[in-house]
Coordinates of C-alpha atoms in Angstrom, one line a residue:
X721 CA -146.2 3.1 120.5
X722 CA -146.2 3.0 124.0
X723 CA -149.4 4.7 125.7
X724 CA -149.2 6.4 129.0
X725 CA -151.7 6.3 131.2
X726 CA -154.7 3.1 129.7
X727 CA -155.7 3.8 133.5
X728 CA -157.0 6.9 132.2
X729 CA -158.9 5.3 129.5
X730 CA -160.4 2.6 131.7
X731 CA -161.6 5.3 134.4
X732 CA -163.4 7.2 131.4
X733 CA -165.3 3.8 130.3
X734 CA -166.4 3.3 133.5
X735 CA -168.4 6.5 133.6
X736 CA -169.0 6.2 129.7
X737 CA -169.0 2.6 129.1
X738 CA -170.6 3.3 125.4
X739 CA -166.9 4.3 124.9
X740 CA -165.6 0.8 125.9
X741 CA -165.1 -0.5 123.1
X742 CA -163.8 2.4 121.0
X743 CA -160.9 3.5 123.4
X744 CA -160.2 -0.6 123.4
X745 CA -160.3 0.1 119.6
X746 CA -157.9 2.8 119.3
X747 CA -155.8 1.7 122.3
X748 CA -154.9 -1.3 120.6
X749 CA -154.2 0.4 116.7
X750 CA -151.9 3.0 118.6
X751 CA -149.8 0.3 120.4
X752 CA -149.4 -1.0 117.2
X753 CA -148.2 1.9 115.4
X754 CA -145.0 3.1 114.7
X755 CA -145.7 6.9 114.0
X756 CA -142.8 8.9 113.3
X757 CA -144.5 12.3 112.1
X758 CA -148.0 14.0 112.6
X759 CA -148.1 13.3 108.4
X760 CA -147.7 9.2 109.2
X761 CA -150.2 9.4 111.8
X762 CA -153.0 11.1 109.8
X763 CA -152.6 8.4 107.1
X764 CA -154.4 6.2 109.4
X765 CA -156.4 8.8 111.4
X766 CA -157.9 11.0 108.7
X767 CA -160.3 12.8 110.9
X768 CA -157.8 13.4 113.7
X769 CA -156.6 16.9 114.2
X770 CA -153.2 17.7 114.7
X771 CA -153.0 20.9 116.8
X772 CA -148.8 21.1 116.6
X773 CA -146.4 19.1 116.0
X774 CA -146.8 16.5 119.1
X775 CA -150.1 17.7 120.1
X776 CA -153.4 15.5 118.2
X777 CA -157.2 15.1 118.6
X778 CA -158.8 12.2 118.1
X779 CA -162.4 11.5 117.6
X780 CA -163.4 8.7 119.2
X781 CA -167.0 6.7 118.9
X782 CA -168.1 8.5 115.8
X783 CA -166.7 12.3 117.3
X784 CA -168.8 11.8 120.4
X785 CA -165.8 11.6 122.5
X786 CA -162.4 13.5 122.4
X787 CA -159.3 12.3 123.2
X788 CA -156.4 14.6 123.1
X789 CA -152.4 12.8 123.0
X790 CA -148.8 14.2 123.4
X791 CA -147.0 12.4 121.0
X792 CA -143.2 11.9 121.1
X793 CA -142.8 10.3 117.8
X794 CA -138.9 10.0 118.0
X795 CA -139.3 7.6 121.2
X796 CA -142.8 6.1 120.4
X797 CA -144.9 7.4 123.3
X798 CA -148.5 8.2 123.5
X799 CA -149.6 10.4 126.8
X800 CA -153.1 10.6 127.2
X801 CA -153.4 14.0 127.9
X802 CA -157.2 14.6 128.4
X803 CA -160.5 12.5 127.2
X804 CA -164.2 13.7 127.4
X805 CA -166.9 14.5 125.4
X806 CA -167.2 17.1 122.4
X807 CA -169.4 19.0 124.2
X808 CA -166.7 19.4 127.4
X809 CA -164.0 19.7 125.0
X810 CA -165.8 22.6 123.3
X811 CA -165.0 24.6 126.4
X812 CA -161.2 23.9 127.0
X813 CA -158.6 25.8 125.5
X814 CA -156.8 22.9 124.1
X815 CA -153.2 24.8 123.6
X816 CA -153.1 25.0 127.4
X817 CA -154.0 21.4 128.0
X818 CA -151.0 20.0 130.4
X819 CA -150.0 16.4 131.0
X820 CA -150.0 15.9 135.0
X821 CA -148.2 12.6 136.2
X822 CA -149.8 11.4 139.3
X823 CA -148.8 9.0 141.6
X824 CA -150.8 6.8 144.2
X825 CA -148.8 6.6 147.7
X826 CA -148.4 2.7 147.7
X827 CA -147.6 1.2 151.4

């Protein structure tokens, strides 16, 4: 699979570094995966939650942290679409949860 944005993960270590090594963890099973339904992903994520049929939760660092993913499963990409902890993710409503491309002006 091919995971848009690790930027994202790297920003969230830095402020959580316990989570370092997790997100490395998963970041490097996904890129390896070749999901092509929610059903193929659960195999190997049991305790992920899959909220429709591109949208999934994963636990990360023992459910301490959240990490929510749009998957396209029919072109292999992973978009990061949120990470925090359980306690923050408590309060979003998950359904609404948008991916937001941004871009830094390079000159």
């Amino acid at each position: 699979m091919r995971i848009i944005s690790r930027n994202i993960l790297i920003a969230f270590w830095s402020k959580h570094q316990d989570a370092e090594e997790p997100l490395k963890a998963w970041f490097d099973e996904a890129k390896k995966a070749k999901w092509k339904s929610p059903n193929e992903l659960k195999k190997h994520y049991k305790n992920a939650s899959i909220i429709s049929d591109k949208r999934v939760v994963f636990n990360i660092k023992g459910n301490h942290y959240r990490l929510v993913a749009d998957i396209e499963y029919y072109i292999g990409i992973v978009f990061i679409i949120w990470i925090g902890t359980h306690k923050d993710y408590n309060k979003l409503n998950i359904k609404d949860l948008q991916y937001a491309k941004t871009y830094k002006n390079k000159k």
